[in-house]
Amino acid sequence: MIPWQQHVRNLYRLLMPTLFPSWRFFEQVGPSPRIEYRTNLDASWQSTSQLPDRLGPKDLLRRLFFSPAWNEHLFLISTATRLAVDPMLHDVTEIRARLARRLGQTGAETYQFRILFLSREGGKIGQFVIYESTVQLTG
Amino acid sequence: MSFEVALRLVEIGVSLALIQRAFEHIHNEAKLFLPQLILAMLLLSGLASGPAAWGLWALCLWQLYRFQGAYNGGADKLAMLCLTCLAVAHAAPTPFWSEMALAYLAVQLVLSYFISGWVKLGNPDWRSGAALRDVFALSAYPVAGNLRAISERQNLTLFASWAVIAFEIAFPFALASPALLTGALVIAAGFHLSNAILLGLNRFFWIWLSAFPALIWFQARMFV
């Protein structure tokens, strides 16, 4: 049981950056996170965000008004970044729940996920894994 | 633009942005976003703007707690700031403090451009175009595979980097005249639209535009 003082402190910590935002958008473009999953241990890893090759004007217009999947992708990316910097159980739970919901709809019963970062190393793009989950149940 | 008109326009913009946001979530998180939809419609109607703004403020605080931060980064932070300023403007004991609340929103809007440009100017990777190249080459933002090719067009990314830095840093000077501000807001809207199209930041587009009337009123109040 979390004491109420801790809830208040947590709310304060969350509220202050909205009242006094830092506005330091894209200050650094550093290593970029990706979340990958596989539905059995022998399968190859797949990205949670399969990008289309291109989007037509109709798709772009629709996404301007309604883009839940993409915004969930951005949320998962920021959660993965937070997990790398300041790990919290909440972040793992959030990624796990969203992947379980998504993969459960495809009929998969188990899955595993990992978080990796892409970074530029001497002109080439390399990757390093920072987190790998145990096998999870979708149900 | 009068204070009352500016406040009402911000209310309309914010309520539409929150309705858009509620529709994106309602399927999976109805408990959090159905009340948001109802309260945003109440704010849109103008029938009980003060209670609706406070209700939305409390609900968005709950969402901050639920997601342990802003679900959609800066866009949700600005939405919360807009709601705070609207709620305080309605609850303020005198017109002076109501105006101060809307003025705070306007000042934060100016800072959102200026600080963002200032920190980019201080980063050699932004000045050389390398940072923007990496946004397209390796960040998770580009919405389609073909956009990755932009990273190979070095002249374009260098030009675009400096265009963004120059626009963001120069933004406060737009307060000098209504014509300059109109021009700056048109460019800003185009900037947010291009971010929505290329990087999928659709919520930034709606919430930033909804705060523009506060800035138009502020400029007329302070500088004309």
Short mmCIF file of C-alpha atoms in Angstrom, two decimals:
data_model
loop_
_atom_site.label_atom_id
_atom_site.label_comp_id
_atom_site.label_asym_id
_atom_site.label_seq_id
_atom_site.Cartn_x
_atom_site.Cartn_y
_atom_site.Cartn_z
CA MET A 1 0.00 0.00 0.00
CA ILE A 2 1.48 3.33 -1.05
CA PRO A 3 1.02 6.09 1.58
CA TRP A 4 -1.09 9.05 0.41
CA GLN A 5 1.85 11.43 0.85
CA GLN A 6 3.69 9.51 -1.83
CA HIS A 7 0.69 9.84 -4.21
CA VAL A 8 0.65 13.59 -3.60
CA ARG A 9 4.42 13.86 -4.19
CA ASN A 10 4.02 11.83 -7.37
CA LEU A 11 1.18 14.06 -8.62
CA TYR A 12 3.25 17.16 -7.85
CA ARG A 13 6.20 15.69 -9.78
CA LEU A 14 3.94 15.00 -12.76
CA LEU A 15 2.05 18.30 -12.67
CA MET A 16 4.96 20.74 -12.38
CA PRO A 17 6.42 20.08 -15.86
CA THR A 18 3.01 20.90 -17.38
CA LEU A 19 2.77 24.24 -15.56
CA PHE A 20 6.41 25.18 -16.16
CA PRO A 21 7.36 23.24 -19.30
CA SER A 22 10.98 23.09 -20.39
CA TRP A 23 10.14 23.30 -24.15
CA ARG A 24 13.50 21.76 -25.09
CA PHE A 25 12.11 19.88 -28.09
CA PHE A 26 14.66 17.72 -29.94
CA GLU A 27 17.54 19.32 -28.02
CA GLN A 28 19.61 16.19 -28.65
CA VAL A 29 18.91 13.53 -31.24
CA GLY A 30 20.59 10.59 -29.55
CA PRO A 31 20.15 6.82 -29.64
CA SER A 32 16.62 5.96 -30.69
CA PRO A 33 14.60 3.18 -29.01
CA ARG A 34 12.70 0.38 -30.71
CA ILE A 35 10.52 -2.33 -29.22
CA GLU A 36 10.65 -5.77 -30.82
CA TYR A 37 8.73 -8.95 -30.06
CA ARG A 38 8.56 -12.59 -31.02
CA THR A 39 5.72 -15.00 -30.43
CA ASN A 40 7.96 -18.02 -29.85
CA LEU A 41 11.60 -18.44 -28.95
CA ASP A 42 12.58 -19.77 -32.39
CA ALA A 43 10.98 -16.92 -34.32
CA SER A 44 12.90 -13.85 -35.41
CA TRP A 45 12.31 -10.53 -33.68
CA GLN A 46 9.79 -8.19 -35.27
CA SER A 47 9.38 -4.47 -34.76
CA THR A 48 6.17 -3.28 -33.07
CA SER A 49 5.99 -0.47 -35.63
CA GLN A 50 5.94 -1.77 -39.18
CA LEU A 51 6.14 1.39 -41.27
CA PRO A 52 4.29 1.56 -44.58
CA ASP A 53 6.58 2.33 -47.55
CA ARG A 54 4.66 5.50 -48.22
CA LEU A 55 1.42 7.23 -47.23
CA GLY A 56 -0.96 8.88 -49.68
CA PRO A 57 -2.71 12.24 -49.13
CA LYS A 58 -5.92 10.53 -47.93
CA ASP A 59 -4.03 8.53 -45.26
CA LEU A 60 -2.14 11.65 -44.14
CA LEU A 61 -5.37 13.64 -43.86
CA ARG A 62 -7.07 10.85 -41.89
CA ARG A 63 -4.07 10.60 -39.53
CA LEU A 64 -4.25 14.34 -38.87
CA PHE A 65 -7.65 13.76 -37.25
CA PHE A 66 -7.37 10.18 -36.00
CA SER A 67 -4.13 8.37 -35.34
CA PRO A 68 -4.46 6.15 -32.24
CA ALA A 69 -2.01 3.46 -33.37
CA TRP A 70 0.74 5.95 -34.18
CA ASN A 71 0.24 7.85 -30.92
CA GLU A 72 0.41 4.56 -29.03
CA HIS A 73 3.66 3.85 -30.90
CA LEU A 74 5.04 7.25 -29.76
CA PHE A 75 3.90 6.54 -26.20
CA LEU A 76 5.64 3.15 -26.20
CA ILE A 77 8.81 4.75 -27.56
CA SER A 78 8.83 7.37 -24.79
CA THR A 79 8.09 4.63 -22.24
CA ALA A 80 11.03 2.60 -23.58
CA THR A 81 13.28 5.68 -23.32
CA ARG A 82 12.16 6.24 -19.74
CA LEU A 83 12.80 2.59 -18.97
CA ALA A 84 16.41 3.02 -20.11
CA VAL A 85 16.98 6.16 -18.04
CA ASP A 86 14.89 5.62 -14.91
CA PRO A 87 13.36 2.11 -14.82
CA MET A 88 9.91 1.83 -13.22
CA LEU A 89 7.69 -1.23 -12.94
CA HIS A 90 4.90 0.89 -14.48
CA ASP A 91 6.79 1.17 -17.78
CA VAL A 92 7.35 -2.58 -18.16
CA THR A 93 3.70 -3.22 -17.21
CA GLU A 94 2.51 -0.68 -19.77
CA ILE A 95 4.54 -2.18 -22.62
CA ARG A 96 3.55 -5.71 -21.57
CA ALA A 97 -0.18 -4.89 -21.43
CA ARG A 98 -0.25 -3.19 -24.83
CA LEU A 99 1.72 -5.95 -26.53
CA ALA A 100 -0.44 -8.64 -24.89
CA ARG A 101 -3.60 -6.92 -26.17
CA ARG A 102 -2.21 -6.51 -29.66
CA LEU A 103 -0.70 -10.00 -30.00
CA GLY A 104 -3.65 -11.67 -28.28
CA GLN A 105 -5.82 -10.43 -31.15
CA THR A 106 -3.57 -12.32 -33.62
CA GLY A 107 -4.08 -15.61 -31.75
CA ALA A 108 -0.59 -15.74 -30.19
CA GLU A 109 -0.57 -17.30 -26.72
CA THR A 110 2.91 -16.30 -25.60
CA TYR A 111 5.40 -13.62 -26.55
CA GLN A 112 8.69 -12.10 -25.54
CA PHE A 113 9.80 -8.52 -26.10
CA ARG A 114 13.01 -6.57 -26.03
CA ILE A 115 14.01 -2.94 -26.15
CA LEU A 116 16.95 -1.88 -28.24
CA PHE A 117 18.49 1.41 -29.19
CA LEU A 118 19.74 2.47 -32.60
CA SER A 119 22.67 4.84 -32.63
CA ARG A 120 25.20 6.24 -35.06
CA GLU A 121 28.65 4.74 -34.63
CA GLY A 122 31.33 6.08 -36.92
CA GLY A 123 28.93 6.91 -39.74
CA LYS A 124 27.08 3.59 -39.48
CA ILE A 125 23.88 2.84 -37.61
CA GLY A 126 24.39 0.23 -34.89
CA GLN A 127 22.08 -1.25 -32.27
CA PHE A 128 22.32 -2.40 -28.66
CA VAL A 129 19.75 -4.26 -26.57
CA ILE A 130 19.00 -2.81 -23.11
CA TYR A 131 16.14 -5.02 -21.95
CA GLU A 132 14.81 -8.47 -22.79
CA SER A 133 11.70 -9.82 -21.12
CA THR A 134 10.99 -13.37 -20.07
CA VAL A 135 8.28 -15.26 -22.00
CA GLN A 136 4.90 -13.64 -21.32
CA LEU A 137 1.33 -14.89 -21.69
CA THR A 138 -1.04 -12.85 -23.86
CA GLY A 139 -4.11 -13.93 -21.89
CA MET B 1 -9.33 40.87 -30.20
CA SER B 2 -11.08 41.32 -26.85
CA PHE B 3 -10.22 39.19 -23.82
CA GLU B 4 -13.64 37.51 -23.87
CA VAL B 5 -13.34 36.54 -27.55
CA ALA B 6 -9.79 35.23 -27.09
CA LEU B 7 -10.80 33.18 -24.04
CA ARG B 8 -13.78 31.72 -25.89
CA LEU B 9 -11.68 30.87 -28.96
CA VAL B 10 -9.08 29.10 -26.80
CA GLU B 11 -11.92 27.19 -25.12
CA ILE B 12 -13.29 26.10 -28.49
CA GLY B 13 -9.86 25.08 -29.78
CA VAL B 14 -8.90 23.17 -26.63
CA SER B 15 -12.26 21.41 -26.44
CA LEU B 16 -11.95 20.28 -30.09
CA ALA B 17 -8.38 19.08 -29.46
CA LEU B 18 -9.56 17.13 -26.40
CA ILE B 19 -12.49 15.63 -28.33
CA GLN B 20 -10.01 14.50 -31.01
CA ARG B 21 -7.80 12.99 -28.29
CA ALA B 22 -10.74 11.28 -26.58
CA PHE B 23 -11.81 9.58 -29.82
CA GLU B 24 -8.29 8.15 -30.21
CA HIS B 25 -8.45 6.48 -26.77
CA ILE B 26 -12.08 5.76 -26.05
CA HIS B 27 -12.04 2.25 -27.50
CA ASN B 28 -9.44 0.98 -25.01
CA GLU B 29 -9.76 3.36 -22.05
CA ALA B 30 -13.41 4.41 -21.88
CA LYS B 31 -13.29 5.05 -18.12
CA LEU B 32 -10.76 7.84 -18.64
CA PHE B 33 -11.80 9.21 -21.98
CA LEU B 34 -15.62 9.06 -22.06
CA PRO B 35 -15.80 11.68 -19.26
CA GLN B 36 -13.23 13.72 -21.22
CA LEU B 37 -15.44 13.58 -24.30
CA ILE B 38 -18.51 14.73 -22.34
CA LEU B 39 -16.69 17.53 -20.49
CA ALA B 40 -14.98 18.73 -23.69
CA MET B 41 -18.39 18.95 -25.38
CA LEU B 42 -19.64 20.94 -22.40
CA LEU B 43 -16.66 23.30 -22.74
CA LEU B 44 -17.31 23.57 -26.47
CA SER B 45 -20.95 24.51 -25.84
CA GLY B 46 -19.94 27.41 -23.60
CA LEU B 47 -22.78 26.60 -21.18
CA ALA B 48 -20.61 25.94 -18.13
CA SER B 49 -17.09 26.79 -19.23
CA GLY B 50 -15.62 27.25 -15.75
CA PRO B 51 -16.79 23.92 -14.24
CA ALA B 52 -16.01 22.13 -17.51
CA ALA B 53 -12.45 23.52 -17.55
CA TRP B 54 -11.88 22.49 -13.93
CA GLY B 55 -13.39 19.05 -14.59
CA LEU B 56 -11.11 18.54 -17.59
CA TRP B 57 -8.14 19.77 -15.57
CA ALA B 58 -8.81 17.17 -12.85
CA LEU B 59 -9.34 14.46 -15.46
CA CYS B 60 -6.09 15.30 -17.28
CA LEU B 61 -4.26 15.23 -13.95
CA TRP B 62 -5.66 11.74 -13.43
CA GLN B 63 -4.40 10.82 -16.91
CA LEU B 64 -0.94 12.13 -16.03
CA TYR B 65 -1.01 9.82 -13.04
CA ARG B 66 -2.39 6.89 -15.03
CA PHE B 67 0.38 7.13 -17.67
CA GLN B 68 3.02 8.38 -15.20
CA GLY B 69 3.62 11.39 -17.44
CA ALA B 70 2.20 12.97 -20.56
CA TYR B 71 0.94 10.26 -22.93
CA ASN B 72 1.81 12.38 -25.95
CA GLY B 73 4.72 14.49 -24.64
CA GLY B 74 4.60 18.21 -25.29
CA ALA B 75 1.12 18.14 -26.85
CA ASP B 76 -0.49 16.80 -23.69
CA LYS B 77 1.62 19.14 -21.55
CA LEU B 78 0.33 22.15 -23.50
CA ALA B 79 -3.23 20.82 -23.22
CA MET B 80 -2.82 20.68 -19.44
CA LEU B 81 -1.33 24.19 -19.40
CA CYS B 82 -4.23 25.52 -21.52
CA LEU B 83 -6.75 23.91 -19.15
CA THR B 84 -4.96 25.36 -16.11
CA CYS B 85 -5.03 28.86 -17.61
CA LEU B 86 -8.69 28.54 -18.69
CA ALA B 87 -9.74 27.21 -15.28
CA VAL B 88 -7.85 29.95 -13.42
CA ALA B 89 -9.22 32.62 -15.79
CA HIS B 90 -12.77 31.54 -14.91
CA ALA B 91 -12.14 31.27 -11.18
CA ALA B 92 -10.05 34.45 -10.81
CA PRO B 93 -11.47 36.97 -8.32
CA THR B 94 -10.89 39.99 -10.59
CA PRO B 95 -10.58 40.61 -14.36
CA PHE B 96 -6.91 41.46 -13.81
CA TRP B 97 -6.11 37.93 -12.64
CA SER B 98 -8.20 36.43 -15.46
CA GLU B 99 -6.08 38.39 -17.91
CA MET B 100 -2.92 37.25 -16.14
CA ALA B 101 -3.93 33.63 -16.63
CA LEU B 102 -4.38 34.05 -20.38
CA ALA B 103 -1.21 36.16 -20.58
CA TYR B 104 0.72 33.31 -18.92
CA LEU B 105 -0.48 30.96 -21.65
CA ALA B 106 0.61 33.47 -24.31
CA VAL B 107 4.07 33.88 -22.75
CA GLN B 108 4.52 30.10 -22.54
CA LEU B 109 3.56 29.81 -26.20
CA VAL B 110 6.29 32.31 -27.14
CA LEU B 111 8.77 30.43 -24.94
CA SER B 112 7.81 27.12 -26.56
CA TYR B 113 9.27 28.39 -29.82
CA PHE B 114 12.13 30.50 -28.48
CA ILE B 115 13.60 27.97 -26.02
CA SER B 116 13.24 25.18 -28.55
CA GLY B 117 15.20 27.24 -31.10
CA TRP B 118 17.77 28.39 -28.52
CA VAL B 119 18.71 24.86 -27.43
CA LYS B 120 19.02 23.78 -31.07
CA LEU B 121 21.30 26.74 -31.80
CA GLY B 122 23.58 25.61 -28.98
CA ASN B 123 23.92 22.12 -30.43
CA PRO B 124 26.61 21.70 -33.16
CA ASP B 125 24.69 18.73 -34.59
CA TRP B 126 21.68 20.97 -35.26
CA ARG B 127 23.87 23.69 -36.76
CA SER B 128 25.47 21.20 -39.18
CA GLY B 129 22.16 19.54 -40.08
CA ALA B 130 23.31 16.20 -38.61
CA ALA B 131 20.62 16.19 -35.90
CA LEU B 132 17.78 16.59 -38.40
CA ARG B 133 19.40 13.97 -40.64
CA ASP B 134 19.30 11.56 -37.69
CA VAL B 135 15.66 12.41 -36.98
CA PHE B 136 14.89 10.97 -40.42
CA ALA B 137 17.61 8.30 -40.48
CA LEU B 138 17.21 6.59 -37.12
CA SER B 139 14.53 8.13 -34.92
CA ALA B 140 11.17 6.41 -34.46
CA TYR B 141 9.27 9.46 -35.75
CA PRO B 142 9.05 9.30 -39.58
CA VAL B 143 5.62 7.88 -40.47
CA ALA B 144 6.62 6.07 -43.68
CA GLY B 145 9.68 4.23 -44.97
CA ASN B 146 10.22 6.56 -47.93
CA LEU B 147 10.75 9.51 -45.53
CA ARG B 148 14.01 7.91 -44.34
CA ALA B 149 15.51 9.00 -47.68
CA ILE B 150 15.28 12.65 -46.58
CA SER B 151 18.30 11.92 -44.36
CA GLU B 152 20.42 11.48 -47.50
CA ARG B 153 19.58 14.96 -48.81
CA GLN B 154 22.19 16.86 -46.82
CA ASN B 155 21.56 20.28 -48.36
CA LEU B 156 17.85 19.99 -47.60
CA THR B 157 18.35 18.95 -43.97
CA LEU B 158 20.95 21.69 -43.45
CA PHE B 159 18.61 24.32 -44.90
CA ALA B 160 15.60 22.99 -42.96
CA SER B 161 17.61 22.92 -39.69
CA TRP B 162 18.56 26.57 -40.02
CA ALA B 163 15.05 27.54 -41.15
CA VAL B 164 13.59 25.94 -38.00
CA ILE B 165 16.25 27.48 -35.72
CA ALA B 166 15.85 30.96 -37.26
CA PHE B 167 12.05 30.85 -37.11
CA GLU B 168 11.95 29.63 -33.50
CA ILE B 169 14.53 32.11 -32.23
CA ALA B 170 12.94 35.04 -34.09
CA PHE B 171 9.41 34.20 -32.93
CA PRO B 172 9.31 36.69 -29.98
CA PHE B 173 10.05 39.57 -32.41
CA ALA B 174 6.70 38.83 -34.09
CA LEU B 175 5.05 40.50 -31.09
CA ALA B 176 6.25 43.84 -32.49
CA SER B 177 3.27 44.21 -34.83
CA PRO B 178 -0.04 42.48 -35.62
CA ALA B 179 1.06 41.91 -39.23
CA LEU B 180 4.30 40.25 -38.14
CA LEU B 181 2.43 38.09 -35.64
CA THR B 182 -0.09 37.00 -38.28
CA GLY B 183 2.78 36.00 -40.57
CA ALA B 184 4.58 34.15 -37.75
CA LEU B 185 1.43 32.24 -36.78
CA VAL B 186 0.82 31.20 -40.40
CA ILE B 187 4.42 29.89 -40.59
CA ALA B 188 3.99 28.21 -37.18
CA ALA B 189 0.80 26.49 -38.35
CA GLY B 190 2.66 25.26 -41.44
CA PHE B 191 5.51 24.04 -39.24
CA HIS B 192 3.13 22.06 -37.00
CA LEU B 193 1.30 20.71 -40.06
CA SER B 194 4.57 19.46 -41.56
CA ASN B 195 5.47 17.83 -38.23
CA ALA B 196 2.07 16.14 -38.23
CA ILE B 197 2.51 14.91 -41.82
CA LEU B 198 6.16 13.82 -41.64
CA LEU B 199 6.49 12.74 -38.00
CA GLY B 200 2.90 11.88 -37.07
CA LEU B 201 2.65 14.60 -34.39
CA ASN B 202 -1.03 15.29 -35.09
CA ARG B 203 -1.95 16.32 -31.54
CA PHE B 204 0.72 19.04 -31.49
CA PHE B 205 -0.92 20.62 -34.53
CA TRP B 206 -4.37 20.90 -32.91
CA ILE B 207 -3.34 22.00 -29.42
CA TRP B 208 -0.78 24.60 -30.53
CA LEU B 209 -3.29 26.16 -32.93
CA SER B 210 -5.91 26.25 -30.20
CA ALA B 211 -3.64 28.44 -28.05
CA PHE B 212 -2.95 31.01 -30.83
CA PRO B 213 -5.89 33.34 -29.89
CA ALA B 214 -4.27 33.91 -26.48
CA LEU B 215 -1.19 35.23 -28.24
CA ILE B 216 -3.16 37.44 -30.63
CA TRP B 217 -5.00 38.99 -27.66
CA PHE B 218 -1.75 39.34 -25.66
CA GLN B 219 0.01 41.12 -28.49
CA ALA B 220 -2.84 43.62 -28.88
CA ARG B 221 -3.06 44.14 -25.09
CA MET B 222 0.67 44.69 -24.53
CA PHE B 223 2.14 46.13 -27.70
CA VAL B 224 -0.51 48.09 -29.61
#
